[in-house]
Amino acid sequence: MITFIYIVPIFILLTYNKDMKRIVLSLVILLGFGITEPAHASFFADKKAEIVQNLEIRADKKAIKKLLSLQEKYAAKYDVIGLSTLYHQDFVSADGFKKDVYFELIKDTWKSYPDIIYTSEIKDIRINGNSAEVDVYETSLSTTTEIEQGVKIYGELNSISNGTYYLKKFENKWLVTSEKVKNEKSFLKYGDTRFVEMDLITPETAKAGEYYTASLKIDKPEDAFIVASICQDAITYPQQKPKEVFRNLPEDNILERMFIANKDGKNEYNVASIGMSKSRTVAFDKVQVYMAGLAFIMTRVNVEEANAEKD
């Protein structure tokens, strides 16, 4: 059988050219009607399925982007109820917290930092059937105040993180089911420390029970005296306050500590606490030392099982 798609152009051509008609008819006879192979129905079926699948993926990506946009919108309004509708009831956080605990932590954060602002940037969306992974870069910014030595000092909170949300589609609705945080760092600075460059450097991951090093680097002003501590804190709820041991900042302005990653498989925070003092002349023969600023830096260390090296 000659397929319709090929025979129509041939007859149009034959209508206008008799010589061509004879040539084409001869070729058709010689070739046993030439195009005898039927059109592959499976080819068109596959193409159609591919188009349909691409349309579905596009629609799913649009729905996922809308979900992340709603997440940012609810967070901007501190709408915990609206935000919770985007998360599945069996949601588990990167640190093993169930949905109820996770949202208690969110409420605590909003209570402590009532003007906090979030931003979220989608880096990649990968869809596999009814499951999806969304890589995001997120930031938060807030202000706060503390009373120190009878003086109100202003603070700024800046946080950045890179992570992945895991989503599933339930009855055509995408919901967040879990998450993974690749790296996370927060700076809370009060007073003059807001204008001082400092960083806490830790590995992104550490194997359970193994050593790792945390390094605090501060670009110390010449007129300042700084004491600091670095402590290790497993991520639990409620959070336990770790014991801090303050030391003078060494001459090279780098304070280091070595830790052993916990064996319980809990992710950890390393927290650096920094106190900065300065002096001023208050009378001809009197100098007053005062607290010029406080700072806290927190970085995440994801703890892996020691035998997790199989890949």
Tab-separated table of C-alpha atoms in Angstrom:
chain	number	residue	atom	x	y	z
A	1	MET	CA	0.000	0.000	0.000
A	2	ILE	CA	1.330	3.449	-0.900
A	3	THR	CA	1.000	5.744	2.084
A	4	PHE	CA	-1.260	8.771	1.723
A	5	ILE	CA	1.448	11.188	2.658
A	6	TYR	CA	3.541	10.166	-0.365
A	7	ILE	CA	0.853	9.501	-2.991
A	8	VAL	CA	-0.834	12.921	-2.794
A	9	PRO	CA	2.227	14.934	-3.929
A	10	ILE	CA	2.823	12.422	-6.754
A	11	PHE	CA	-0.685	12.886	-8.227
A	12	ILE	CA	-0.462	16.682	-7.933
A	13	LEU	CA	2.765	16.562	-9.901
A	14	LEU	CA	1.325	14.165	-12.547
A	15	THR	CA	-1.589	16.470	-13.227
A	16	TYR	CA	0.776	19.160	-14.524
A	17	ASN	CA	3.469	17.136	-16.276
A	18	LYS	CA	2.642	14.252	-18.657
A	19	ASP	CA	6.274	13.340	-19.329
A	20	MET	CA	6.883	13.202	-15.642
A	21	LYS	CA	3.775	11.052	-15.389
A	22	ARG	CA	5.275	8.416	-17.681
A	23	ILE	CA	8.585	8.445	-15.779
A	24	VAL	CA	6.933	8.167	-12.406
A	25	LEU	CA	4.570	5.391	-13.551
A	26	SER	CA	7.532	3.458	-14.962
A	27	LEU	CA	9.376	3.865	-11.665
A	28	VAL	CA	6.334	2.798	-9.708
A	29	ILE	CA	5.959	-0.341	-11.853
A	30	LEU	CA	9.681	-1.130	-11.720
A	31	LEU	CA	9.764	-0.714	-7.976
A	32	GLY	CA	6.530	-2.625	-7.450
A	33	PHE	CA	4.692	0.559	-6.586
A	34	GLY	CA	7.802	2.004	-5.051
A	35	ILE	CA	6.853	2.846	-1.532
A	36	THR	CA	5.442	-0.406	-0.349
A	37	GLU	CA	6.574	-0.214	3.277
A	38	PRO	CA	3.700	0.862	5.485
A	39	ALA	CA	4.166	3.845	7.807
A	40	HIS	CA	5.313	2.692	11.193
A	41	ALA	CA	2.410	3.305	13.512
A	42	SER	CA	4.741	2.771	16.447
A	43	PHE	CA	6.967	5.671	15.312
A	44	PHE	CA	4.057	8.102	15.384
A	45	ALA	CA	2.760	6.612	18.615
A	46	ASP	CA	6.196	7.079	20.196
A	47	LYS	CA	6.397	10.648	18.910
A	48	LYS	CA	2.940	11.419	20.236
A	49	ALA	CA	3.812	9.901	23.629
A	50	GLU	CA	7.020	11.976	23.716
A	51	ILE	CA	5.101	15.183	22.977
A	52	VAL	CA	2.484	14.381	25.609
A	53	GLN	CA	5.220	13.595	28.147
A	54	ASN	CA	7.031	16.876	27.385
A	55	LEU	CA	3.787	18.779	27.858
A	56	GLU	CA	3.211	17.027	31.188
A	57	ILE	CA	6.764	17.813	32.347
A	58	ARG	CA	6.268	21.453	31.382
A	59	ALA	CA	2.994	21.573	33.301
A	60	ASP	CA	4.631	19.884	36.311
A	61	LYS	CA	7.554	22.339	36.271
A	62	LYS	CA	5.097	25.216	36.176
A	63	ALA	CA	3.177	23.743	39.152
A	64	ILE	CA	6.418	23.208	41.101
A	65	LYS	CA	7.578	26.778	40.444
A	66	LYS	CA	4.179	27.991	41.645
A	67	LEU	CA	4.568	25.925	44.845
A	68	LEU	CA	7.999	27.483	45.548
A	69	SER	CA	6.559	30.919	44.800
A	70	LEU	CA	3.720	30.286	47.263
A	71	GLN	CA	6.265	29.115	49.824
A	72	GLU	CA	8.075	32.448	49.568
A	73	LYS	CA	4.770	34.361	49.655
A	74	TYR	CA	3.498	32.583	52.810
A	75	ALA	CA	6.890	33.035	54.493
A	76	ALA	CA	6.827	36.760	53.690
A	77	LYS	CA	3.439	37.003	55.435
A	78	TYR	CA	4.504	34.710	58.324
A	79	ASP	CA	1.494	32.561	57.408
A	80	VAL	CA	2.357	29.250	59.074
A	81	ILE	CA	-1.009	27.679	58.181
A	82	GLY	CA	-0.700	28.535	54.488
A	83	LEU	CA	2.921	27.375	54.450
A	84	SER	CA	2.032	24.037	56.053
A	85	THR	CA	-0.423	23.249	53.196
A	86	LEU	CA	2.578	22.929	50.858
A	87	TYR	CA	4.118	20.130	52.949
A	88	HIS	CA	2.918	16.522	53.089
A	89	GLN	CA	1.750	15.267	56.496
A	90	ASP	CA	4.612	12.727	56.486
A	91	PHE	CA	7.265	15.358	55.732
A	92	VAL	CA	10.664	14.774	57.372
A	93	SER	CA	13.330	17.502	57.439
A	94	ALA	CA	17.021	17.141	56.612
A	95	ASP	CA	17.680	16.692	60.321
A	96	GLY	CA	15.001	14.055	60.891
A	97	PHE	CA	12.334	16.396	62.324
A	98	LYS	CA	8.721	15.534	61.536
A	99	LYS	CA	6.342	18.156	60.197
A	100	ASP	CA	4.983	19.293	63.581
A	101	VAL	CA	8.457	19.870	65.075
A	102	TYR	CA	9.708	21.497	61.866
A	103	PHE	CA	6.890	24.044	61.958
A	104	GLU	CA	7.436	24.696	65.668
A	105	LEU	CA	11.012	25.671	64.736
A	106	ILE	CA	9.666	27.991	62.027
A	107	LYS	CA	7.302	29.632	64.532
A	108	ASP	CA	10.171	30.062	67.030
A	109	THR	CA	12.274	31.728	64.329
A	110	TRP	CA	9.490	34.144	63.382
A	111	LYS	CA	8.962	34.993	67.045
A	112	SER	CA	12.671	35.748	67.550
A	113	TYR	CA	13.067	37.623	64.249
A	114	PRO	CA	9.687	39.226	63.446
A	115	ASP	CA	10.975	41.149	60.406
A	116	ILE	CA	12.834	38.275	58.753
A	117	ILE	CA	12.828	38.288	54.934
A	118	TYR	CA	13.417	35.201	52.776
A	119	THR	CA	14.491	34.820	49.165
A	120	SER	CA	14.651	31.616	47.155
A	121	GLU	CA	16.237	30.942	43.761
A	122	ILE	CA	15.518	27.730	41.863
A	123	LYS	CA	18.728	26.287	40.418
A	124	ASP	CA	17.366	23.098	38.839
A	125	ILE	CA	14.208	20.970	38.657
A	126	ARG	CA	14.417	17.243	37.937
A	127	ILE	CA	11.187	15.310	37.426
A	128	ASN	CA	10.839	11.541	37.365
A	129	GLY	CA	7.210	10.479	37.080
A	130	ASN	CA	5.402	11.588	40.239
A	131	SER	CA	8.629	12.525	42.050
A	132	ALA	CA	10.730	15.648	41.706
A	133	GLU	CA	13.923	17.187	43.101
A	134	VAL	CA	14.337	20.961	43.242
A	135	ASP	CA	17.775	22.484	43.923
A	136	VAL	CA	17.490	25.898	45.571
A	137	TYR	CA	19.674	28.715	46.872
A	138	GLU	CA	18.003	30.459	49.810
A	139	THR	CA	18.801	33.518	51.890
A	140	SER	CA	17.288	35.233	54.912
A	141	LEU	CA	17.849	38.670	56.397
A	142	SER	CA	16.638	40.157	59.667
A	143	THR	CA	17.425	42.775	62.302
A	144	THR	CA	17.425	42.464	66.082
A	145	THR	CA	18.474	44.370	69.201
A	146	GLU	CA	20.055	43.393	72.525
A	147	ILE	CA	20.762	45.299	75.715
A	148	GLU	CA	24.427	45.041	76.727
A	149	GLN	CA	25.875	46.938	79.697
A	150	GLY	CA	22.732	49.083	79.743
A	151	VAL	CA	23.175	50.043	76.069
A	152	LYS	CA	20.905	48.951	73.236
A	153	ILE	CA	22.967	47.477	70.419
A	154	TYR	CA	21.613	46.684	66.975
A	155	GLY	CA	22.167	43.388	65.230
A	156	GLU	CA	21.799	41.890	61.775
A	157	LEU	CA	21.110	38.270	60.861
A	158	ASN	CA	22.204	36.959	57.453
A	159	SER	CA	21.802	33.337	56.398
A	160	ILE	CA	22.556	31.479	53.177
A	161	SER	CA	21.967	27.852	52.226
A	162	ASN	CA	22.067	25.497	49.259
A	163	GLY	CA	19.782	22.499	49.337
A	164	THR	CA	17.239	20.275	47.653
A	165	TYR	CA	13.505	19.886	48.179
A	166	TYR	CA	12.014	16.473	47.413
A	167	LEU	CA	8.450	16.589	46.127
A	168	LYS	CA	5.762	14.058	45.219
A	169	LYS	CA	2.543	14.447	43.277
A	170	PHE	CA	-0.581	13.378	45.141
A	171	GLU	CA	-3.790	13.469	43.047
A	172	ASN	CA	-2.258	16.072	40.706
A	173	LYS	CA	-1.006	18.218	43.609
A	174	TRP	CA	2.716	18.565	44.318
A	175	LEU	CA	3.789	18.574	47.978
A	176	VAL	CA	7.156	18.759	49.744
A	177	THR	CA	7.942	15.405	51.371
A	178	SER	CA	11.540	15.935	52.531
A	179	GLU	CA	14.627	18.066	52.066
A	180	LYS	CA	18.394	17.932	52.071
A	181	VAL	CA	20.672	20.826	53.043
A	182	LYS	CA	24.009	20.754	51.262
A	183	ASN	CA	25.505	23.698	53.134
A	184	GLU	CA	24.246	26.419	55.428
A	185	LYS	CA	25.821	29.387	57.172
A	186	SER	CA	24.398	32.148	59.381
A	187	PHE	CA	25.939	35.377	60.685
A	188	LEU	CA	24.396	37.257	63.622
A	189	LYS	CA	26.335	40.457	64.300
A	190	TYR	CA	25.750	43.182	66.885
A	191	GLY	CA	27.326	46.605	67.166
A	192	ASP	CA	30.742	47.174	65.585
A	193	THR	CA	31.182	43.517	64.579
A	194	ARG	CA	28.779	44.287	61.697
A	195	PHE	CA	31.667	46.049	59.989
A	196	VAL	CA	34.300	43.375	60.619
A	197	GLU	CA	35.070	40.600	58.104
A	198	MET	CA	34.928	37.182	59.740
A	199	ASP	CA	34.204	33.610	58.711
A	200	LEU	CA	33.876	30.144	60.223
A	201	ILE	CA	35.203	27.443	57.914
A	202	THR	CA	34.114	23.831	58.413
A	203	PRO	CA	33.731	20.814	56.118
A	204	GLU	CA	30.278	20.311	54.553
A	205	THR	CA	30.322	16.664	55.603
A	206	ALA	CA	32.092	14.520	58.186
A	207	LYS	CA	31.948	10.803	58.869
A	208	ALA	CA	30.472	9.742	62.213
A	209	GLY	CA	33.156	9.291	64.870
A	210	GLU	CA	35.896	10.947	62.804
A	211	TYR	CA	37.882	14.132	63.440
A	212	TYR	CA	37.357	17.406	61.583
A	213	THR	CA	38.606	20.965	62.066
A	214	ALA	CA	36.706	24.238	62.405
A	215	SER	CA	38.608	27.495	61.751
A	216	LEU	CA	37.475	30.977	62.748
A	217	LYS	CA	39.149	33.808	60.828
A	218	ILE	CA	38.664	37.464	61.832
A	219	ASP	CA	40.009	40.607	60.243
A	220	LYS	CA	40.571	42.203	63.672
A	221	PRO	CA	40.593	46.009	63.882
A	222	GLU	CA	43.799	47.375	65.411
A	223	ASP	CA	41.968	49.151	68.224
A	224	ALA	CA	39.948	46.096	69.271
A	225	PHE	CA	40.418	43.267	71.732
A	226	ILE	CA	38.657	40.012	70.761
A	227	VAL	CA	37.801	36.835	72.629
A	228	ALA	CA	36.098	33.944	70.871
A	229	SER	CA	34.991	30.350	71.206
A	230	ILE	CA	34.017	27.578	68.799
A	231	CYS	CA	31.683	24.841	69.969
A	232	GLN	CA	29.994	21.790	68.511
A	233	ASP	CA	26.252	21.301	68.745
A	234	ALA	CA	24.246	18.292	67.489
A	235	ILE	CA	21.016	19.428	65.814
A	236	THR	CA	18.235	18.346	68.161
A	237	TYR	CA	14.903	19.659	69.379
A	238	PRO	CA	14.732	21.240	71.835
A	239	GLN	CA	18.218	22.595	71.256
A	240	GLN	CA	20.778	22.129	74.026
A	241	LYS	CA	23.169	24.966	74.807
A	242	PRO	CA	26.743	23.735	74.346
A	243	LYS	CA	29.524	24.640	76.758
A	244	GLU	CA	31.636	27.547	75.547
A	245	VAL	CA	35.271	28.202	76.391
A	246	PHE	CA	36.439	31.678	75.366
A	247	ARG	CA	40.012	32.304	74.300
A	248	ASN	CA	41.947	35.375	73.226
A	249	LEU	CA	42.226	35.598	69.457
A	250	PRO	CA	45.749	34.416	68.481
A	251	GLU	CA	48.182	36.817	66.814
A	252	ASP	CA	47.449	35.412	63.358
A	253	ASN	CA	43.717	36.151	63.966
A	254	ILE	CA	42.770	32.500	63.410
A	255	LEU	CA	41.191	30.343	66.102
A	256	GLU	CA	40.929	26.606	65.406
A	257	ARG	CA	39.307	23.665	67.135
A	258	MET	CA	39.205	19.982	66.352
A	259	PHE	CA	36.005	18.005	66.882
A	260	ILE	CA	34.893	14.389	66.649
A	261	ALA	CA	31.658	14.023	64.670
A	262	ASN	CA	28.957	12.437	66.832
A	263	LYS	CA	28.287	8.712	66.401
A	264	ASP	CA	24.491	9.072	66.597
A	265	GLY	CA	24.135	10.095	62.962
A	266	LYS	CA	22.820	13.572	63.870
A	267	ASN	CA	23.891	16.531	61.777
A	268	GLU	CA	25.824	19.218	63.657
A	269	TYR	CA	26.263	22.946	63.901
A	270	ASN	CA	29.596	24.532	64.670
A	271	VAL	CA	28.976	27.831	66.434
A	272	ALA	CA	31.569	30.561	66.854
A	273	SER	CA	30.865	33.226	69.506
A	274	ILE	CA	32.868	36.442	69.290
A	275	GLY	CA	33.111	39.298	71.781
A	276	MET	CA	34.817	42.524	70.730
A	277	SER	CA	35.923	45.185	73.232
A	278	LYS	CA	37.345	48.622	72.623
A	279	SER	CA	38.640	51.376	74.883
A	280	ARG	CA	37.991	55.092	75.015
A	281	THR	CA	39.298	57.980	77.066
A	282	VAL	CA	36.623	59.348	79.383
A	283	ALA	CA	38.807	61.762	81.332
A	284	PHE	CA	42.339	63.044	81.240
A	285	ASP	CA	43.699	60.066	83.151
A	286	LYS	CA	40.876	57.551	82.732
A	287	VAL	CA	40.298	54.918	80.059
A	288	GLN	CA	37.061	52.989	79.790
A	289	VAL	CA	36.888	49.526	78.237
A	290	TYR	CA	33.484	48.824	76.716
A	291	MET	CA	31.767	46.044	74.791
A	292	ALA	CA	31.786	47.199	71.176
A	293	GLY	CA	30.061	44.225	69.630
A	294	LEU	CA	29.050	40.594	69.669
A	295	ALA	CA	28.866	38.115	66.816
A	296	PHE	CA	27.818	34.523	66.243
A	297	ILE	CA	28.564	32.418	63.194
A	298	MET	CA	26.899	29.076	62.651
A	299	THR	CA	27.797	26.516	59.986
A	300	ARG	CA	26.265	23.118	59.257
A	301	VAL	CA	28.248	19.879	59.175
A	302	ASN	CA	26.302	16.961	57.676
A	303	VAL	CA	27.295	13.783	59.500
A	304	GLU	CA	27.460	10.623	57.391
A	305	GLU	CA	27.594	7.060	58.611
A	306	ALA	CA	31.162	5.743	58.669
A	307	ASN	CA	30.364	2.989	56.146
A	308	ALA	CA	28.518	5.320	53.752
A	309	GLU	CA	31.437	5.207	51.313
A	310	LYS	CA	29.771	2.630	49.086
A	311	ASP	CA	28.631	4.425	45.990
